[in-house]
């Protein structure tokens, strides 16, 4: 790149600088810290936990794929297993995006299911679906029907990670006593009122995927799923099952036209705006050549600790006042495609 | 609506219920509380603080308008005045959206300004622009060059509002000692380190509009503006000027295709994706028939206190576990079009 171009770019009125070379001296940005991580700091994501969703091509004919990472035990496993059941039965084939509500969610499922605008019959549900109770929305310190093993988030956390979250979160979250990173996920934890037991749950950060349900005691099966496309609606935590997150292709959801109907559902005169979902496959079921490999930055690594501290205290050149803390959703866990073997 | 349809809709696997009539009994939702507010709880937004942006029509030929409310004194007034200067000089005519970065911002300005892809010369800036210093990013308790009057957020806050924010915020925010609603805006406040003085600043919630800048000591003029389209990037608070928020038409920004270039800028081979902004007008300068009237729910009203409490403690029928608190960006201030006279 020639000098003239470089100078012009450096002067761009950006809200974050583009090129590091022309930057004043300063601390590395969170992105720079992650880019420098050792290969061993990255943890492979098992293909059994990866869903590959193929949407209809866009208006220019370009392919659109959304990849979702499902949560590991002990979180939401009944719904996670149902989702694999739905995917393996081909039940998600030819469903659609039916709802896009600004600063809230994109929701998808069978457009013929309980839908007055339905053109066809709803699909029969596959065999073998589990039914979960509301206590499965969180994981308790004591064993429950959902989680027969006692869950201790401290097991497996490195000392670095433990200190990190104390510093970073500052113990200041309006929704929980404590927020923390665990095995590559953003969790929250509190004591149940009047109980001694603690419970932990996933947080509704941007890109998290949850299970649509009807009124209590319904907890949803996995037929209707949604992802967060705006400011984290943390008030939904513990009220609905979170099963994973979008790790690639989020823009194919977040840039969809918003529905003009109630709650962002596509109204009767705009049914054509529903984006078709052609298929959803568990990655292990794809031909080897089509199986994507992904990895996340270990939340127990020193690199992650530095990254999270940098998210909470921006000292890279653009910034003037480091915040001194960050909310859990403002410290996303880096995920990337694994290098090809 | 006939009973069959009604029953079908009630059974929809929604993540929030559509129709209240079939709901189990429960407390009102935040939206229901706002809908019941008395006319006197709404505060008109002065037309001098309203910007009407006309974007190019969408692919279907439908008109697209985005409306922005500018902040009142004492916040960011130098930039707010510059924005009116830019608008009144017609400087914003025929600029474009140049950057859309997922879970971050939409940014717009002169596509020929410091842009290696420029097809033409940058527009000369209008006369009369003010230059602000970094201390103007926040408002101090002591007078400064930006804000010659002493700012006391407690003045004008009703006792209801004071108690509200103590309860709702629980004093738990990672970015500030205190967050609160003031005159219809979401603010944060802390003591400067080692000083006795407190300072307050606007928060980077979804839809807030800020002023693009280069490296310090540049603070931006208002030529480049952006809005938040994802999880609130609160680490930008106090580092950049916030001047207002989108109050209508946000979907025209948030649903734009994401740029494939660095930081979400549209790359060289997708320049055609830049959405043209045809004009930006201060509402008072429009013909009377085209002037929109907007109002916001007074943050000093009992209704607002009930609404905010409901945001922090969802007891409406869909919910099972009230959160017990909410972050400041999860309690947006309701804004609506005023009834026609």
XYZ file of C-alpha atoms in Angstrom:
682
model
C 0.000 0.000 0.000
C 1.532 3.325 -0.978
C 2.159 6.096 1.477
C -0.449 8.500 0.100
C -3.212 5.977 0.451
C -1.958 5.053 3.859
C -1.956 8.644 5.066
C -5.468 9.157 3.725
C -6.756 6.111 5.503
C -5.097 7.085 8.751
C -6.956 10.372 8.694
C -10.336 8.743 8.279
C -12.790 9.917 10.878
C -13.331 6.475 12.224
C -14.593 5.566 15.574
C -11.927 2.939 15.801
C -8.618 3.145 13.991
C -8.089 0.963 10.963
C -4.359 0.577 10.721
C -2.099 0.060 13.654
C 1.046 1.316 11.966
C 0.009 4.954 12.022
C -1.367 4.775 15.550
C 0.157 6.618 18.429
C 1.913 4.247 20.806
C -0.422 2.523 23.192
C -1.529 -0.773 24.650
C -2.804 -3.525 22.365
C -6.496 -3.668 21.570
C -8.549 -6.724 22.562
C -8.498 -7.876 18.941
C -4.718 -7.591 18.770
C -4.343 -9.634 21.943
C -6.508 -12.395 20.490
C -4.639 -12.339 17.190
C -1.402 -13.004 19.091
C -2.779 -15.982 21.028
C -0.831 -19.206 20.820
C -2.399 -22.076 18.906
C -2.659 -23.980 22.175
C -4.962 -21.307 23.641
C -7.715 -22.329 21.238
C -10.121 -25.166 22.077
C -11.758 -27.162 19.270
C -15.545 -27.152 19.239
C -16.873 -30.701 18.842
C -18.752 -31.144 15.584
C -21.628 -32.760 17.476
C -22.167 -29.272 18.949
C -22.173 -27.469 15.604
C -25.293 -26.841 13.540
C -24.985 -25.711 9.947
C -28.074 -23.816 8.720
C -28.459 -23.144 5.013
C -30.743 -20.225 4.221
C -32.094 -19.484 0.765
C -29.595 -17.485 -1.307
C -29.874 -13.717 -1.007
C -31.283 -11.373 -3.672
C -27.955 -11.444 -5.502
C -27.905 -15.240 -5.497
C -25.152 -15.452 -2.885
C -25.265 -18.452 -0.568
C -26.123 -17.819 3.081
C -25.021 -20.095 5.880
C -25.462 -19.583 9.611
C -23.474 -21.722 12.028
C -24.612 -22.307 15.610
C -22.594 -23.737 18.497
C -24.673 -25.699 20.984
C -23.949 -25.510 24.705
C -22.189 -28.364 26.434
C -23.385 -30.172 29.558
C -24.700 -29.364 32.076
C -26.612 -26.528 30.368
C -29.928 -27.008 28.593
C -29.094 -30.544 27.474
C -32.684 -31.711 27.042
C -33.315 -28.981 24.489
C -29.894 -29.419 22.901
C -30.640 -33.105 22.375
C -34.071 -32.243 20.963
C -32.466 -29.866 18.500
C -30.230 -32.660 17.234
C -33.349 -34.856 16.983
C -35.172 -32.203 14.952
C -32.125 -31.681 12.706
C -31.551 -35.403 12.123
C -35.240 -35.934 11.305
C -34.931 -33.226 8.660
C -37.703 -31.419 10.514
C -36.003 -28.050 10.144
C -35.881 -28.392 6.350
C -37.979 -25.774 4.596
C -38.940 -23.857 7.694
C -38.546 -20.100 7.688
C -37.695 -16.957 9.581
C -41.087 -15.723 10.741
C -40.260 -12.875 13.077
C -37.677 -10.078 13.131
C -38.170 -7.533 15.898
C -35.731 -4.628 16.020
C -33.459 -4.485 19.053
C -34.778 -7.859 20.140
C -34.838 -11.150 18.208
C -34.941 -13.053 14.981
C -37.174 -16.119 15.402
C -37.587 -19.105 13.069
C -39.621 -22.300 12.825
C -42.397 -24.030 10.929
C -44.456 -21.272 9.319
C -47.466 -23.591 9.318
C -47.360 -24.238 13.058
C -50.204 -22.523 14.894
C -50.228 -19.857 12.259
C -53.422 -18.307 10.899
C -51.511 -17.403 7.753
C -50.529 -21.037 7.229
C -50.738 -22.320 3.702
C -50.247 -25.924 4.704
C -50.543 -28.268 7.634
C -48.043 -28.058 10.473
C -45.326 -30.674 10.334
C -45.762 -33.575 12.720
C -43.100 -33.417 15.393
C -40.399 -36.084 15.337
C -40.371 -38.996 17.779
C -38.181 -39.009 20.818
C -38.453 -35.407 21.963
C -37.800 -34.764 25.635
C -39.978 -32.555 27.805
C -38.122 -30.349 30.235
C -39.283 -28.574 33.367
C -38.634 -24.940 34.200
C -35.912 -25.773 36.682
C -33.842 -26.795 33.661
C -33.517 -23.139 32.612
C -30.672 -22.894 35.113
C -28.197 -25.310 36.686
C -28.291 -25.693 40.403
C -25.521 -26.437 42.789
C -27.615 -29.316 44.019
C -28.557 -32.157 41.691
C -31.946 -31.909 39.989
C -33.838 -34.061 37.540
C -32.273 -32.045 34.750
C -28.780 -32.162 36.076
C -28.106 -35.180 38.216
C -24.523 -34.125 38.953
C -23.674 -31.336 41.299
C -22.463 -28.338 39.312
C -19.546 -26.371 40.603
C -18.387 -23.674 38.193
C -15.221 -23.291 40.217
C -14.092 -26.749 39.145
C -12.016 -26.307 36.071
C -11.635 -22.568 36.391
C -8.036 -21.521 36.529
C -6.937 -19.115 39.223
C -6.381 -16.568 36.479
C -9.974 -16.831 35.356
C -11.247 -16.604 38.907
C -9.364 -13.416 39.607
C -10.253 -12.051 36.226
C -13.947 -12.104 36.690
C -13.714 -10.586 40.123
C -11.766 -7.674 38.694
C -13.605 -7.281 35.485
C -17.156 -7.682 36.586
C -16.459 -5.766 39.771
C -19.311 -7.774 41.208
C -21.555 -5.225 39.527
C -24.354 -6.761 37.494
C -28.014 -5.837 37.998
C -29.227 -9.337 37.120
C -27.045 -11.624 39.190
C -24.693 -11.693 42.102
C -21.865 -12.855 39.896
C -21.119 -13.095 36.188
C -18.232 -15.137 34.815
C -16.792 -16.990 31.859
C -16.875 -20.773 32.045
C -15.686 -23.202 29.388
C -16.083 -20.562 26.716
C -19.529 -19.327 27.761
C -20.852 -16.192 29.511
C -22.737 -17.236 32.641
C -24.441 -15.584 35.584
C -24.991 -16.935 39.048
C -27.046 -16.101 42.134
C -28.399 -17.690 45.254
C -32.032 -18.598 45.117
C -33.917 -16.471 47.576
C -34.012 -18.018 51.026
C -31.996 -21.015 49.854
C -28.388 -21.711 50.428
C -28.055 -23.206 46.959
C -26.532 -21.262 44.095
C -27.657 -21.588 40.526
C -25.954 -20.640 37.278
C -27.443 -19.850 33.920
C -26.458 -18.717 30.427
C -26.900 -15.018 29.639
C -28.941 -13.548 26.759
C -26.029 -11.866 24.996
C -26.107 -10.811 21.339
C -26.155 -13.870 19.086
C -27.253 -16.308 21.807
C -29.851 -18.817 20.622
C -32.895 -19.709 22.703
C -35.977 -21.913 22.603
C -39.346 -20.312 21.944
C -42.072 -21.407 24.312
C -45.652 -20.705 25.225
C -46.845 -19.739 28.708
C -45.587 -21.593 31.744
C -45.474 -24.524 32.304
C -44.606 -24.985 28.621
C -40.821 -24.845 28.185
C -40.617 -25.272 24.418
C -39.270 -28.229 22.478
C -36.795 -26.651 20.078
C -39.229 -26.381 17.176
C -39.119 -22.572 17.505
C -35.705 -20.981 17.987
C -34.573 -17.363 18.226
C -31.402 -15.328 18.419
C -30.743 -11.950 20.042
C -30.121 -9.115 17.569
C -29.975 -6.124 19.885
C -29.054 -5.065 23.387
C -28.894 -8.101 25.624
C -32.395 -8.773 27.033
C -31.050 -10.109 30.311
C -34.556 -10.074 31.828
C -35.156 -13.237 29.795
C -32.376 -15.067 31.678
C -33.761 -17.938 33.742
C -37.159 -17.542 32.081
C -36.446 -19.423 28.880
C -33.890 -21.974 27.691
C -30.702 -20.803 26.025
C -29.073 -23.515 23.943
C -26.154 -21.949 22.129
C -24.958 -19.059 19.987
C -24.434 -18.052 16.385
C -20.710 -18.330 15.630
C -20.749 -17.449 11.934
C -23.152 -15.785 9.531
C -24.940 -13.651 12.150
C -25.263 -10.868 9.607
C -27.642 -13.057 7.588
C -30.079 -12.821 10.499
C -29.388 -9.367 11.918
C -29.786 -7.599 8.565
C -33.166 -9.138 7.743
C -36.093 -6.774 7.199
C -38.046 -6.177 10.391
C -41.576 -7.577 10.428
C -44.385 -5.052 10.412
C -46.788 -7.240 12.372
C -47.193 -7.452 16.112
C -43.914 -8.229 17.891
C -42.064 -8.137 14.589
C -43.860 -11.099 12.999
C -44.207 -10.766 9.260
C -47.729 -9.581 8.578
C -50.206 -11.097 6.148
C -49.221 -8.764 3.317
C -45.502 -9.449 3.655
C -45.326 -13.213 3.942
C -42.877 -13.129 1.049
C -40.336 -11.541 3.403
C -39.970 -14.760 5.398
C -36.468 -16.023 4.648
C -36.574 -19.738 3.828
C -34.323 -22.035 5.841
C -33.481 -24.835 3.474
C -31.813 -27.188 5.931
C -30.206 -27.519 9.335
C -27.580 -30.215 9.821
C -25.487 -31.352 12.721
C -21.952 -30.902 11.437
C -20.992 -34.531 12.079
C -23.695 -35.598 9.606
C -22.267 -33.574 6.749
C -19.836 -35.008 4.224
C -16.346 -34.595 5.640
C -15.431 -31.973 3.067
C -18.362 -29.790 4.177
C -17.782 -30.060 7.903
C -16.618 -26.727 9.266
C -14.076 -26.767 12.084
C -14.339 -24.085 14.737
C -12.462 -23.280 17.913
C -12.892 -20.849 20.800
C -10.341 -19.011 22.899
C -9.967 -20.869 26.160
C -11.499 -18.809 28.956
C -8.938 -20.356 31.293
C -5.961 -19.030 29.339
C -3.752 -16.100 30.243
C -4.512 -14.697 26.819
C -8.201 -14.640 27.574
C -7.517 -12.906 30.863
C -5.534 -10.209 29.043
C -8.211 -9.909 26.380
C -10.998 -9.536 28.936
C -9.000 -7.005 30.919
C -8.507 -5.033 27.705
C -12.244 -5.157 26.989
C -12.830 -3.709 30.442
C -9.987 -1.195 30.266
C -9.410 0.057 26.754
C -5.901 1.480 26.629
C -5.398 1.112 22.893
C -4.656 4.400 21.164
C -8.164 5.474 20.231
C -9.312 5.535 23.844
C -8.902 8.233 26.466
C -10.769 6.933 29.520
C -10.592 3.205 30.334
C -13.947 2.126 31.751
C -12.648 0.108 34.698
C -15.072 -2.741 34.153
C -17.312 -4.417 31.594
C -20.627 -6.220 31.622
C -20.494 -9.906 30.791
C -22.067 -9.473 27.356
C -19.415 -6.905 26.466
C -16.730 -9.594 26.812
C -17.686 -12.067 24.091
C -15.654 -15.256 23.789
C -13.624 -15.218 20.560
C -14.578 -18.012 18.162
C -12.932 -18.657 14.803
C -12.665 -21.225 12.071
C -9.947 -23.695 12.844
C -6.999 -23.770 10.467
C -7.427 -26.491 7.856
C -5.403 -29.597 8.659
C -61.661 -12.544 15.237
C -63.273 -15.990 15.479
C -62.547 -18.380 18.294
C -60.663 -20.938 16.201
C -58.199 -18.339 14.980
C -57.910 -16.941 18.454
C -57.142 -20.287 19.999
C -54.547 -20.959 17.324
C -52.820 -17.667 17.955
C -52.845 -18.169 21.690
C -50.980 -21.426 21.225
C -48.252 -19.849 19.133
C -44.841 -20.715 20.461
C -43.919 -17.129 20.967
C -41.360 -15.775 23.253
C -43.749 -13.091 24.308
C -47.514 -13.441 24.169
C -49.372 -11.686 21.397
C -52.842 -11.248 22.764
C -53.582 -10.262 26.293
C -57.088 -11.679 26.388
C -55.951 -15.287 26.545
C -53.172 -14.596 29.046
C -53.214 -15.965 32.545
C -53.782 -13.256 35.128
C -50.685 -11.307 36.050
C -49.133 -7.889 36.436
C -49.115 -5.485 33.518
C -46.172 -5.549 31.128
C -43.989 -2.441 30.722
C -45.685 -1.734 27.393
C -49.127 -1.945 28.975
C -48.093 0.487 31.701
C -46.893 2.979 29.121
C -50.044 2.591 27.046
C -52.081 3.585 30.096
C -50.071 6.725 30.829
C -52.016 9.959 31.143
C -51.559 12.532 28.389
C -49.902 14.801 30.932
C -47.110 12.275 31.516
C -45.763 12.908 28.030
C -43.315 15.750 27.359
C -43.175 17.339 23.895
C -39.795 17.218 22.156
C -38.894 20.664 20.790
C -38.705 20.652 17.001
C -35.324 22.402 17.200
C -34.072 19.100 18.670
C -35.531 16.914 15.937
C -33.645 15.946 12.773
C -35.507 14.380 9.866
C -33.259 12.274 7.630
C -34.544 11.155 4.255
C -32.797 8.101 2.889
C -33.112 6.899 -0.693
C -36.224 4.744 -1.174
C -35.731 1.029 -0.560
C -35.606 -1.661 -3.262
C -39.409 -1.713 -3.408
C -39.549 2.060 -3.852
C -40.832 2.670 -0.329
C -39.792 5.915 1.312
C -37.354 5.692 4.242
C -37.146 8.341 6.934
C -35.064 8.260 10.100
C -35.811 10.734 12.880
C -33.206 11.713 15.472
C -33.751 13.532 18.755
C -30.824 15.721 19.786
C -29.793 15.997 23.418
C -30.668 19.103 25.413
C -28.233 21.233 27.412
C -25.910 20.694 29.129
C -24.893 17.617 27.112
C -22.755 17.794 23.988
C -24.097 21.193 22.941
C -21.121 22.186 20.820
C -21.622 19.139 18.606
C -25.410 19.498 18.683
C -25.073 23.081 17.437
C -22.608 21.942 14.750
C -25.108 19.335 13.580
C -27.746 22.018 13.113
C -25.133 24.070 11.235
C -24.338 21.134 8.947
C -28.045 20.447 8.380
C -28.929 24.069 7.678
C -26.017 24.407 5.235
C -27.402 21.401 3.353
C -24.061 19.753 3.977
C -25.642 16.408 4.822
C -27.464 16.306 1.472
C -26.301 13.420 -0.690
C -23.991 11.877 1.839
C -24.257 8.157 2.463
C -24.071 5.294 4.903
C -20.483 4.116 4.562
C -20.109 1.580 7.341
C -22.316 -1.107 8.896
C -20.555 -3.314 11.436
C -22.594 -6.109 12.989
C -23.252 -5.819 16.715
C -21.682 -2.382 16.667
C -22.590 0.644 14.535
C -24.003 2.146 11.391
C -21.919 5.174 10.395
C -22.667 7.840 7.790
C -21.054 10.922 6.277
C -19.453 12.318 3.140
C -18.251 9.323 1.137
C -15.611 11.513 -0.478
C -14.058 12.592 2.810
C -10.646 11.036 3.433
C -11.728 8.087 1.385
C -9.385 6.306 -1.028
C -12.481 5.069 -2.881
C -13.694 8.635 -3.363
C -15.100 9.448 -6.755
C -15.195 13.171 -6.100
C -13.704 15.865 -3.930
C -14.698 16.079 -0.281
C -17.290 18.735 0.486
C -15.901 21.907 2.037
C -17.075 22.151 5.623
C -19.593 24.875 6.452
C -18.596 28.042 8.269
C -19.195 28.508 11.950
C -18.349 25.059 13.281
C -17.264 24.891 16.891
C -14.299 22.895 18.107
C -14.787 21.053 21.359
C -12.288 19.636 23.816
C -12.399 16.157 25.296
C -13.728 17.368 28.622
C -16.968 18.069 26.759
C -17.625 14.330 26.418
C -19.039 14.474 29.942
C -20.604 17.133 32.146
C -18.854 17.958 35.341
C -20.277 19.047 38.619
C -17.924 22.010 38.415
C -18.209 24.522 35.592
C -15.955 23.968 32.595
C -15.428 25.755 29.303
C -18.020 23.458 27.769
C -20.556 23.834 30.508
C -20.257 27.109 32.329
C -23.089 26.268 34.713
C -22.720 23.812 37.511
C -24.623 20.625 36.660
C -26.613 18.943 39.370
C -28.642 15.991 38.090
C -30.565 15.963 41.331
C -32.141 19.290 40.472
C -35.349 18.537 38.692
C -35.431 14.878 39.617
C -38.564 13.980 41.484
C -38.282 11.946 44.670
C -39.930 9.124 42.771
C -37.209 9.124 40.156
C -34.477 9.288 42.776
C -35.784 6.271 44.620
C -36.467 4.464 41.393
C -32.948 4.466 40.158
C -31.600 3.366 43.488
C -33.910 0.364 43.436
C -33.684 -0.480 39.813
C -30.025 -0.041 39.177
C -29.161 -1.546 42.544
C -26.022 0.515 42.290
C -24.696 -2.261 40.085
C -23.166 -1.072 36.844
C -19.636 -2.023 35.761
C -19.053 1.311 34.010
C -20.134 3.886 36.542
C -20.915 4.388 40.170
C -24.474 5.352 39.355
C -26.818 5.155 36.382
C -30.062 7.094 36.220
C -32.729 8.625 34.028
C -32.696 12.411 33.679
C -35.022 14.525 31.569
C -35.789 11.567 29.340
C -32.208 10.356 28.866
C -30.139 7.439 30.217
C -27.075 8.790 31.998
C -24.185 7.454 34.045
C -22.152 9.195 36.699
C -18.910 8.690 38.599
C -16.349 10.596 40.564
C -13.199 11.381 38.694
C -10.339 9.523 40.268
C -8.696 11.492 43.060
C -11.114 14.359 42.590
C -14.098 15.223 44.611
C -16.022 16.275 41.539
C -18.619 14.068 39.953
C -19.243 13.918 36.245
C -22.215 12.626 34.262
C -22.376 11.399 30.697
C -24.801 9.864 28.192
C -24.647 6.111 27.752
C -24.081 4.233 24.466
C -27.433 2.432 24.412
C -28.983 0.952 21.268
C -30.032 3.712 18.880
C -27.907 6.430 20.495
C -26.182 8.697 17.976
C -22.556 9.750 18.349
C -19.901 11.823 16.610
C -17.146 10.042 14.697
C -13.658 11.333 15.434
C -10.036 10.637 14.709
C -7.376 10.068 17.367
C -7.194 12.321 20.404
C -7.123 15.308 20.580
C -9.579 15.345 17.669
C -13.150 15.254 19.012
C -15.035 15.245 15.716
C -17.182 17.977 14.236
C -20.434 16.187 13.429
C -19.550 15.486 9.791
C -19.405 11.762 10.597
C -22.185 10.350 12.744
C -22.998 6.823 13.904
C -25.694 4.919 15.751
C -25.457 1.784 17.899
C -27.034 -1.308 16.325
C -26.047 -3.988 18.809
C -25.249 -4.586 22.450
C -24.484 -1.302 24.144
C -20.737 -0.573 23.736
C -20.510 1.192 27.073
C -16.693 1.236 26.852
C -17.153 4.121 24.390
C -18.837 6.230 27.082
C -16.750 9.298 27.939
C -14.456 8.592 24.985
C -16.604 10.094 22.253
C -19.485 12.557 22.028
C -23.046 11.288 22.137
C -25.510 13.787 20.701
C -28.892 12.087 20.586
C -30.841 9.010 19.585
C -32.890 7.583 16.756
C -36.565 7.885 17.724
C -38.170 6.564 14.539
C -37.047 4.543 11.543
C -34.227 2.689 13.318
C -34.991 -0.385 11.236
C -33.844 1.484 8.128
C -30.359 1.518 9.648
C -30.240 -1.715 11.627
C -31.335 -3.886 8.695
C -28.735 -2.561 6.265
C -26.294 -5.058 4.759
C -23.103 -5.318 6.776
C -19.971 -4.031 5.053
C -17.402 -6.619 4.079
C -14.437 -4.275 4.483
C -12.394 -3.626 7.574
C -14.549 -2.544 10.532
C -17.678 -2.979 8.442
C -16.865 -0.286 5.891
C -18.235 -1.083 2.448
C -15.348 -2.442 0.420
C -14.276 -1.297 -3.022
C -16.349 -3.926 -4.809
C -19.546 -3.119 -2.930
C -19.692 0.663 -3.063
C -23.176 0.322 -4.523
C -24.341 -0.912 -1.105
C -23.862 2.531 0.429
C -27.368 3.802 1.205
C -27.739 7.391 -0.017
C -28.913 9.975 2.501
C -30.806 12.503 0.430
C -31.260 15.175 3.078
C -31.175 15.965 6.774
C -33.367 18.779 8.048
C -33.961 20.321 11.422
C -37.693 19.825 11.925
C -38.359 23.531 12.493
C -37.083 24.208 8.960
C -39.585 21.902 7.312
C -42.919 23.107 6.000
C -45.395 22.971 8.855
C -47.293 20.091 7.306
C -44.136 17.954 7.252
C -42.982 18.691 10.791
C -43.332 15.570 12.908
C -44.331 16.015 16.539
C -42.818 13.675 19.099
C -43.041 13.314 22.845
C -41.300 11.247 25.496
C -42.578 9.746 28.741
C -41.480 11.986 31.560
C -38.818 10.229 33.588
C -40.097 12.126 36.618
C -43.589 10.665 36.392
C -45.072 7.939 38.563
C -45.907 6.114 35.342
C -42.261 6.027 34.357
C -41.339 4.733 37.792
C -43.860 1.895 37.410
C -42.665 1.189 33.884
C -39.006 1.053 34.932
C -39.828 -1.166 37.891
C -41.666 -3.504 35.519
C -38.657 -3.571 33.173
C -36.522 -4.607 36.149
C -39.064 -7.042 37.566
C -41.124 -8.717 34.883
C -44.282 -10.004 36.512
C -46.401 -10.101 33.386
C -47.767 -13.561 32.594
C -44.997 -14.828 30.325
C -42.367 -14.482 33.030
C -41.477 -16.831 35.845
C -38.460 -15.231 37.547
C -38.367 -11.422 37.895
C -34.780 -10.283 37.514
C -34.664 -7.884 40.460
C -32.817 -5.187 38.545
C -32.028 -3.906 35.072
C -29.116 -2.205 33.386
C -29.696 1.357 32.271
C -29.821 0.465 28.574
C -32.528 -2.110 29.281
C -34.841 0.676 30.457
C -35.284 2.761 27.331
C -37.319 5.959 27.581
C -40.586 5.596 25.630
C -40.893 8.046 22.746
C -43.883 8.330 20.433
C -45.438 10.562 17.828
C -47.588 13.191 19.437
C -51.289 13.088 18.626
C -52.134 15.451 15.796
C -53.635 18.682 17.015
